[in-house]
Amino acid sequence: MAYSVRRPFVMHFRLASILALSAALLTGVDARTWKSADGAKSFEGEFVKRELNSITINKAGEEVTIDLGKLHEDDKKWVELNHPIAIAADPEVDPNAVFDTLTFADNRETALKKLKESKVVEMTMDEAFIGRSGLNGIFRTRKKIGKVTASLYFDWTDAGKLKELTLQTDKIPADSYESDFGPSWSALIKLMSSIYGTASTEGPMPSMQSIPDGSFLPSHFWKLENGCSALLGTAREGKQYQLVVRFTEKKVEAVEIP
């Protein structure tokens, strides 16, 4: 069964809980003599607050921020003892999450906020250009999947809610199909199976000859929670190919394996 390739395309992964370090808001103000890292210089100042790698000090009525690395070891020990960074509790995993923390209830604004905070993908262009191009293709996986990287594409309902996510790898020519996609194909299957369990339907990586131009040919299918579906396959556009993981809120009953 061949599926017509539509722009946008996108995928999903659910992260396990991520340990986050949060800046501790400090109560109380501490006046003391601070020294430089080599101990050659010193100054008076009142401790105001602590960030992860810096502190803010009120020095003669002016607040200044100083990197911890520029302070003497005695001062750093004092900061750690009296104003340690608080470690946030592991955030709860949203059972409706489809890719990372994204859900099909998200609108563009919510999706953008989540993606900017993601540990899985990173933004590849200035945020100022998002209004012109939308979110499609500007978020890219931080790490390679096998031998290739991949980008996210989105499809929205008329009401502006997310209805489909697709992860598309970089396009490659026919002569790199087996060498580049083989390891990436295996990596995607392993990753998807670790998150969703054994695929409901699975087959070999589609051969180049079996993929019609302008189509997406799936070989693996997973049933997700709340009736959603995930399909892994290969797409073709002219003489170039992509691996695709498509997440849809629609319920897919079966995938025909070539």
CSV table of N, CA, C and O in Angstrom, one decimal, residues 105-206:
chain,number,residue,atom,x,y,z
A,105,ALA,N,-3.1,17.6,21.2
A,105,ALA,CA,-3.9,18.7,21.7
A,105,ALA,C,-3.2,20.1,21.6
A,105,ALA,O,-3.8,21.1,21.8
A,106,ASP,N,-1.9,20.0,21.2
A,106,ASP,CA,-1.1,21.2,21.2
A,106,ASP,C,-1.4,22.1,19.9
A,106,ASP,O,-1.7,21.6,18.9
A,107,ASN,N,-1.4,23.4,20.1
A,107,ASN,CA,-1.4,24.3,19.0
A,107,ASN,C,0.0,24.8,18.6
A,107,ASN,O,1.0,24.3,19.3
A,108,ARG,N,0.1,25.6,17.7
A,108,ARG,CA,1.5,26.0,17.2
A,108,ARG,C,2.3,26.7,18.3
A,108,ARG,O,3.5,26.4,18.5
A,109,GLU,N,1.6,27.5,19.1
A,109,GLU,CA,2.3,28.3,20.1
A,109,GLU,C,2.9,27.3,21.2
A,109,GLU,O,4.0,27.4,21.6
A,110,THR,N,2.0,26.4,21.6
A,110,THR,CA,2.4,25.4,22.6
A,110,THR,C,3.5,24.5,22.1
A,110,THR,O,4.5,24.2,22.8
A,111,ALA,N,3.3,24.0,20.9
A,111,ALA,CA,4.3,23.2,20.3
A,111,ALA,C,5.7,23.8,20.2
A,111,ALA,O,6.7,23.2,20.5
A,112,LEU,N,5.7,25.1,19.8
A,112,LEU,CA,7.0,25.8,19.7
A,112,LEU,C,7.7,25.9,21.0
A,112,LEU,O,8.9,25.7,21.1
A,113,LYS,N,6.9,26.2,22.0
A,113,LYS,CA,7.5,26.4,23.4
A,113,LYS,C,8.1,25.0,23.8
A,113,LYS,O,9.2,25.0,24.4
A,114,LYS,N,7.4,23.9,23.6
A,114,LYS,CA,7.9,22.6,24.0
A,114,LYS,C,9.1,22.2,23.2
A,114,LYS,O,10.1,21.7,23.8
A,115,LEU,N,9.1,22.5,21.9
A,115,LEU,CA,10.3,22.2,21.1
A,115,LEU,C,11.5,23.0,21.5
A,115,LEU,O,12.6,22.5,21.4
A,116,LYS,N,11.4,24.2,21.8
A,116,LYS,CA,12.5,25.0,22.2
A,116,LYS,C,13.1,24.5,23.5
A,116,LYS,O,14.3,24.7,23.8
A,117,GLU,N,12.3,23.8,24.3
A,117,GLU,CA,12.8,23.3,25.6
A,117,GLU,C,13.3,21.8,25.4
A,117,GLU,O,13.8,21.2,26.4
A,118,SER,N,13.1,21.3,24.3
A,118,SER,CA,13.4,19.8,24.0
A,118,SER,C,14.9,19.5,24.1
A,118,SER,O,15.7,20.3,23.7
A,119,LYS,N,15.1,18.3,24.6
A,119,LYS,CA,16.5,17.8,24.7
A,119,LYS,C,16.7,16.8,23.5
A,119,LYS,O,17.8,16.3,23.3
A,120,VAL,N,15.7,16.6,22.6
A,120,VAL,CA,15.8,15.7,21.5
A,120,VAL,C,16.1,16.5,20.2
A,120,VAL,O,16.8,16.0,19.4
A,121,VAL,N,15.5,17.6,20.0
A,121,VAL,CA,15.7,18.4,18.8
A,121,VAL,C,16.2,19.8,19.1
A,121,VAL,O,16.1,20.2,20.3
A,122,GLU,N,16.7,20.5,18.1
A,122,GLU,CA,17.2,21.8,18.3
A,122,GLU,C,16.8,22.7,17.1
A,122,GLU,O,16.6,22.2,16.0
A,123,MET,N,16.6,24.0,17.3
A,123,MET,CA,16.2,24.9,16.3
A,123,MET,C,17.4,25.2,15.4
A,123,MET,O,18.5,25.4,15.9
A,124,THR,N,17.1,25.2,14.1
A,124,THR,CA,18.2,25.4,13.1
A,124,THR,C,18.2,26.8,12.5
A,124,THR,O,19.1,27.1,11.6
A,125,MET,N,17.3,27.7,12.9
A,125,MET,CA,17.3,29.0,12.3
A,125,MET,C,16.8,30.0,13.4
A,125,MET,O,16.2,29.6,14.4
A,126,ASP,N,17.0,31.3,13.1
A,126,ASP,CA,16.5,32.3,14.1
A,126,ASP,C,15.0,32.3,14.2
A,126,ASP,O,14.3,32.1,13.2
A,127,GLU,N,14.5,32.5,15.4
A,127,GLU,CA,13.1,32.4,15.7
A,127,GLU,C,12.3,33.5,14.9
A,127,GLU,O,11.1,33.4,14.7
A,128,ALA,N,13.0,34.6,14.6
A,128,ALA,CA,12.4,35.7,13.8
A,128,ALA,C,11.8,35.2,12.5
A,128,ALA,O,10.9,35.8,12.0
A,129,PHE,N,12.3,34.1,11.9
A,129,PHE,CA,11.9,33.7,10.6
A,129,PHE,C,10.7,32.7,10.7
A,129,PHE,O,10.2,32.2,9.7
A,130,ILE,N,10.3,32.3,11.9
A,130,ILE,CA,9.3,31.3,12.1
A,130,ILE,C,8.0,31.7,11.5
A,130,ILE,O,7.2,31.0,10.9
A,131,GLY,N,7.7,33.0,11.7
A,131,GLY,CA,6.4,33.6,11.2
A,131,GLY,C,6.3,33.4,9.7
A,131,GLY,O,5.2,33.3,9.2
A,132,ARG,N,7.4,33.4,8.9
A,132,ARG,CA,7.3,33.3,7.5
A,132,ARG,C,7.3,31.8,7.0
A,132,ARG,O,6.5,31.5,6.1
A,133,SER,N,8.1,31.0,7.7
A,133,SER,CA,8.2,29.6,7.2
A,133,SER,C,7.4,28.6,8.0
A,133,SER,O,7.2,27.5,7.6
A,134,GLY,N,6.9,29.0,9.2
A,134,GLY,CA,6.2,28.1,10.1
A,134,GLY,C,7.2,27.2,10.7
A,134,GLY,O,8.4,27.4,10.7
A,135,LEU,N,6.8,26.1,11.4
A,135,LEU,CA,7.6,25.2,12.1
A,135,LEU,C,8.3,24.1,11.3
A,135,LEU,O,9.2,23.5,11.7
A,136,ASN,N,7.8,23.9,10.1
A,136,ASN,CA,8.2,22.8,9.3
A,136,ASN,C,9.7,22.9,8.9
A,136,ASN,O,10.2,23.9,8.4
A,137,GLY,N,10.5,21.8,9.3
A,137,GLY,CA,11.8,21.7,8.9
A,137,GLY,C,12.9,22.5,9.7
A,137,GLY,O,14.0,22.4,9.4
A,138,ILE,N,12.4,23.2,10.7
A,138,ILE,CA,13.4,24.1,11.4
A,138,ILE,C,13.9,23.4,12.7
A,138,ILE,O,14.9,23.9,13.3
A,139,PHE,N,13.3,22.3,13.1
A,139,PHE,CA,13.8,21.6,14.3
A,139,PHE,C,14.4,20.3,13.8
A,139,PHE,O,13.8,19.5,13.1
A,140,ARG,N,15.6,20.0,14.2
A,140,ARG,CA,16.4,18.9,13.8
A,140,ARG,C,16.9,18.1,15.0
A,140,ARG,O,17.1,18.6,16.0
A,141,THR,N,17.0,16.8,14.8
A,141,THR,CA,17.4,15.9,15.9
A,141,THR,C,18.9,16.3,16.3
A,141,THR,O,19.7,16.6,15.4
A,142,ARG,N,19.1,16.3,17.6
A,142,ARG,CA,20.4,16.7,18.1
A,142,ARG,C,21.5,15.7,17.7
A,142,ARG,O,22.7,16.0,17.6
A,143,LYS,N,21.1,14.4,17.7
A,143,LYS,CA,22.0,13.3,17.4
A,143,LYS,C,21.6,12.6,16.1
A,143,LYS,O,20.4,12.6,15.7
A,144,LYS,N,22.5,12.0,15.4
A,144,LYS,CA,22.2,11.2,14.2
A,144,LYS,C,21.4,10.0,14.6
A,144,LYS,O,21.6,9.4,15.7
A,145,ILE,N,20.6,9.6,13.7
A,145,ILE,CA,19.9,8.3,13.8
A,145,ILE,C,20.6,7.3,12.8
A,145,ILE,O,20.4,7.4,11.6
A,146,GLY,N,21.4,6.5,13.4
A,146,GLY,CA,22.3,5.7,12.5
A,146,GLY,C,23.3,6.6,11.8
A,146,GLY,O,24.1,7.2,12.5
A,147,LYS,N,23.2,6.8,10.5
A,147,LYS,CA,24.1,7.6,9.8
A,147,LYS,C,23.5,9.0,9.4
A,147,LYS,O,24.2,9.8,8.7
A,148,VAL,N,22.2,9.2,9.7
A,148,VAL,CA,21.6,10.4,9.2
A,148,VAL,C,20.9,11.2,10.3
A,148,VAL,O,20.6,10.7,11.3
A,149,THR,N,20.8,12.5,10.0
A,149,THR,CA,20.0,13.3,10.9
A,149,THR,C,18.6,13.5,10.3
A,149,THR,O,18.3,13.1,9.2
A,150,ALA,N,17.6,14.0,11.1
A,150,ALA,CA,16.3,14.1,10.7
A,150,ALA,C,15.6,15.4,11.2
A,150,ALA,O,16.0,16.0,12.2
A,151,SER,N,14.6,15.9,10.5
A,151,SER,CA,13.9,17.1,10.8
A,151,SER,C,12.4,16.8,11.0
A,151,SER,O,11.9,15.8,10.5
A,152,LEU,N,11.7,17.7,11.7
A,152,LEU,CA,10.3,17.6,12.1
A,152,LEU,C,9.4,18.4,11.1
A,152,LEU,O,9.8,19.5,10.8
A,153,TYR,N,8.3,17.8,10.8
A,153,TYR,CA,7.3,18.5,10.0
A,153,TYR,C,5.9,18.3,10.6
A,153,TYR,O,5.7,17.3,11.3
A,154,PHE,N,5.0,19.2,10.4
A,154,PHE,CA,3.8,19.2,11.1
A,154,PHE,C,2.6,19.4,10.2
A,154,PHE,O,2.7,20.0,9.1
A,155,ASP,N,1.5,18.8,10.6
A,155,ASP,CA,0.2,19.1,10.0
A,155,ASP,C,-0.8,19.4,11.0
A,155,ASP,O,-0.8,18.9,12.1
A,156,TRP,N,-1.7,20.4,10.7
A,156,TRP,CA,-2.6,21.0,11.7
A,156,TRP,C,-4.1,20.8,11.3
A,156,TRP,O,-4.4,20.8,10.1
A,157,THR,N,-5.0,20.8,12.2
A,157,THR,CA,-6.4,20.8,11.9
A,157,THR,C,-6.8,22.2,11.6
A,157,THR,O,-6.0,23.2,11.8
A,158,ASP,N,-8.0,22.4,11.1
A,158,ASP,CA,-8.5,23.7,10.8
A,158,ASP,C,-8.6,24.6,12.0
A,158,ASP,O,-8.6,25.8,11.9
A,159,ALA,N,-8.7,23.9,13.2
A,159,ALA,CA,-8.8,24.7,14.5
A,159,ALA,C,-7.4,25.0,15.0
A,159,ALA,O,-7.3,25.6,16.1
A,160,GLY,N,-6.4,24.6,14.3
A,160,GLY,CA,-5.0,24.9,14.7
A,160,GLY,C,-4.4,23.9,15.7
A,160,GLY,O,-3.4,24.2,16.3
A,161,LYS,N,-5.0,22.7,15.8
A,161,LYS,CA,-4.4,21.7,16.7
A,161,LYS,C,-3.6,20.7,15.9
A,161,LYS,O,-3.8,20.5,14.7
A,162,LEU,N,-2.5,20.2,16.5
A,162,LEU,CA,-1.7,19.3,15.8
A,162,LEU,C,-2.4,18.0,15.5
A,162,LEU,O,-3.1,17.4,16.4
A,163,LYS,N,-2.3,17.5,14.3
A,163,LYS,CA,-3.0,16.3,13.9
A,163,LYS,C,-2.0,15.2,13.4
A,163,LYS,O,-2.4,14.0,13.3
A,164,GLU,N,-0.8,15.6,13.0
A,164,GLU,CA,0.2,14.7,12.4
A,164,GLU,C,1.6,15.2,12.6
A,164,GLU,O,1.8,16.4,12.4
A,165,LEU,N,2.5,14.3,13.0
A,165,LEU,CA,3.9,14.7,13.1
A,165,LEU,C,4.7,13.7,12.2
A,165,LEU,O,4.3,12.5,12.2
A,166,THR,N,5.7,14.2,11.6
A,166,THR,CA,6.5,13.3,10.8
A,166,THR,C,8.0,13.6,11.0
A,166,THR,O,8.3,14.8,10.9
A,167,LEU,N,8.8,12.6,11.2
A,167,LEU,CA,10.2,12.8,11.3
A,167,LEU,C,10.8,12.3,9.9
A,167,LEU,O,10.5,11.2,9.5
A,168,GLN,N,11.4,13.2,9.2
A,168,GLN,CA,12.0,12.9,7.9
A,168,GLN,C,13.5,13.0,8.0
A,168,GLN,O,14.1,14.0,8.4
A,169,THR,N,14.2,12.0,7.5
A,169,THR,CA,15.7,12.1,7.5
A,169,THR,C,16.1,12.9,6.3
A,169,THR,O,15.3,13.3,5.4
A,170,ASP,N,17.4,13.3,6.3
A,170,ASP,CA,17.9,14.0,5.1
A,170,ASP,C,17.7,13.1,3.8
A,170,ASP,O,17.7,11.9,3.9
A,171,LYS,N,17.5,13.8,2.7
A,171,LYS,CA,17.4,13.1,1.5
A,171,LYS,C,18.7,12.6,1.0
A,171,LYS,O,19.7,13.2,1.2
A,172,ILE,N,18.7,11.4,0.5
A,172,ILE,CA,19.9,10.8,-0.1
A,172,ILE,C,19.7,10.2,-1.5
A,172,ILE,O,18.6,9.9,-1.8
A,173,PRO,N,20.7,10.1,-2.3
A,173,PRO,CA,20.6,9.6,-3.6
A,173,PRO,C,20.5,8.1,-3.6
A,173,PRO,O,20.8,7.4,-2.6
A,174,ALA,N,20.1,7.5,-4.7
A,174,ALA,CA,19.9,6.1,-4.8
A,174,ALA,C,21.1,5.3,-4.5
A,174,ALA,O,21.1,4.2,-3.8
A,175,ASP,N,22.3,5.7,-4.8
A,175,ASP,CA,23.5,5.0,-4.6
A,175,ASP,C,23.9,4.9,-3.1
A,175,ASP,O,24.9,4.2,-2.7
A,176,SER,N,23.3,5.7,-2.3
A,176,SER,CA,23.6,5.6,-0.8
A,176,SER,C,22.4,5.0,0.0
A,176,SER,O,22.4,4.9,1.2
A,177,TYR,N,21.4,4.5,-0.8
A,177,TYR,CA,20.2,4.0,-0.1
A,177,TYR,C,20.5,2.9,0.9
A,177,TYR,O,20.2,2.9,2.1
A,178,GLU,N,21.2,1.8,0.5
A,178,GLU,CA,21.5,0.7,1.4
A,178,GLU,C,22.6,1.1,2.4
A,178,GLU,O,22.4,0.8,3.6
A,179,SER,N,23.6,1.8,2.0
A,179,SER,CA,24.7,2.0,3.0
A,179,SER,C,24.3,3.0,4.1
A,179,SER,O,24.7,2.9,5.2
A,180,ASP,N,23.6,4.0,3.7
A,180,ASP,CA,23.2,5.1,4.7
A,180,ASP,C,21.9,4.7,5.4
A,180,ASP,O,21.8,4.9,6.6
A,181,PHE,N,20.9,4.1,4.7
A,181,PHE,CA,19.6,3.9,5.3
A,181,PHE,C,19.6,2.5,6.1
A,181,PHE,O,18.8,2.4,7.0
A,182,GLY,N,20.5,1.6,5.8
A,182,GLY,CA,20.5,0.3,6.5
A,182,GLY,C,20.7,0.5,8.0
A,182,GLY,O,19.8,0.1,8.8
A,183,PRO,N,21.8,1.1,8.4
A,183,PRO,CA,22.0,1.4,9.9
A,183,PRO,C,20.9,2.2,10.5
A,183,PRO,O,20.5,2.0,11.6
A,184,SER,N,20.4,3.3,9.8
A,184,SER,CA,19.4,4.2,10.3
A,184,SER,C,18.1,3.5,10.4
A,184,SER,O,17.3,3.7,11.4
A,185,TRP,N,17.8,2.6,9.5
A,185,TRP,CA,16.5,1.8,9.5
A,185,TRP,C,16.5,0.9,10.8
A,185,TRP,O,15.5,0.9,11.6
A,186,SER,N,17.6,0.3,11.0
A,186,SER,CA,17.7,-0.6,12.2
A,186,SER,C,17.6,0.2,13.5
A,186,SER,O,17.0,-0.2,14.5
A,187,ALA,N,18.3,1.4,13.5
A,187,ALA,CA,18.2,2.2,14.7
A,187,ALA,C,16.8,2.7,15.0
A,187,ALA,O,16.4,2.8,16.2
A,188,LEU,N,16.1,3.1,14.0
A,188,LEU,CA,14.7,3.5,14.2
A,188,LEU,C,13.8,2.4,14.7
A,188,LEU,O,13.0,2.6,15.6
A,189,ILE,N,13.9,1.3,14.2
A,189,ILE,CA,13.1,0.1,14.6
A,189,ILE,C,13.4,-0.2,16.1
A,189,ILE,O,12.5,-0.4,16.9
A,190,LYS,N,14.7,-0.2,16.4
A,190,LYS,CA,15.1,-0.4,17.8
A,190,LYS,C,14.5,0.6,18.8
A,190,LYS,O,14.0,0.3,19.8
A,191,LEU,N,14.6,1.9,18.4
A,191,LEU,CA,14.1,3.0,19.2
A,191,LEU,C,12.6,2.9,19.3
A,191,LEU,O,12.1,3.0,20.5
A,192,MET,N,11.9,2.8,18.2
A,192,MET,CA,10.5,2.7,18.3
A,192,MET,C,10.0,1.5,19.1
A,192,MET,O,9.0,1.6,19.9
A,193,SER,N,10.6,0.4,19.0
A,193,SER,CA,10.2,-0.8,19.7
A,193,SER,C,10.5,-0.7,21.2
A,193,SER,O,9.7,-1.2,22.0
A,194,SER,N,11.5,0.1,21.6
A,194,SER,CA,11.8,0.3,23.0
A,194,SER,C,10.8,1.2,23.6
A,194,SER,O,10.6,1.1,24.8
A,195,ILE,N,10.1,2.0,22.8
A,195,ILE,CA,9.1,2.9,23.4
A,195,ILE,C,7.7,2.3,23.3
A,195,ILE,O,7.0,2.4,24.3
A,196,TYR,N,7.4,1.7,22.2
A,196,TYR,CA,6.0,1.2,22.0
A,196,TYR,C,5.9,-0.3,22.0
A,196,TYR,O,4.8,-0.8,21.8
A,197,GLY,N,7.0,-1.0,22.1
A,197,GLY,CA,6.9,-2.5,22.1
A,197,GLY,C,7.0,-3.0,20.7
A,197,GLY,O,7.2,-2.2,19.7
A,198,THR,N,6.7,-4.3,20.5
A,198,THR,CA,6.8,-4.9,19.2
A,198,THR,C,5.8,-4.3,18.3
A,198,THR,O,4.6,-4.1,18.6
A,199,ALA,N,6.2,-4.1,17.0
A,199,ALA,CA,5.3,-3.5,16.0
A,199,ALA,C,4.2,-4.5,15.8
A,199,ALA,O,4.4,-5.7,15.7
A,200,SER,N,3.0,-3.9,15.5
A,200,SER,CA,1.8,-4.8,15.2
A,200,SER,C,2.0,-5.4,13.8
A,200,SER,O,1.6,-6.5,13.5
A,201,THR,N,2.7,-4.6,12.9
A,201,THR,CA,3.0,-5.1,11.6
A,201,THR,C,4.5,-4.8,11.3
A,201,THR,O,4.9,-3.6,11.6
A,202,GLU,N,5.2,-5.7,10.7
A,202,GLU,CA,6.6,-5.3,10.4
A,202,GLU,C,7.1,-6.1,9.2
A,202,GLU,O,6.6,-7.2,8.8
A,203,GLY,N,8.0,-5.5,8.5
A,203,GLY,CA,8.5,-6.1,7.2
A,203,GLY,C,9.9,-5.5,7.0
A,203,GLY,O,10.5,-4.7,7.7
A,204,PRO,N,10.5,-5.9,5.9
A,204,PRO,CA,11.9,-5.5,5.5
A,204,PRO,C,11.8,-4.0,5.0
A,204,PRO,O,10.8,-3.5,4.7
A,205,MET,N,13.0,-3.4,5.0
A,205,MET,CA,13.1,-2.1,4.4
A,205,MET,C,12.7,-2.1,2.9
A,205,MET,O,13.2,-2.9,2.2
A,206,PRO,N,11.7,-1.3,2.5
A,206,PRO,CA,11.3,-1.3,1.1
A,206,PRO,C,12.5,-1.1,0.1
A,206,PRO,O,13.4,-0.3,0.4
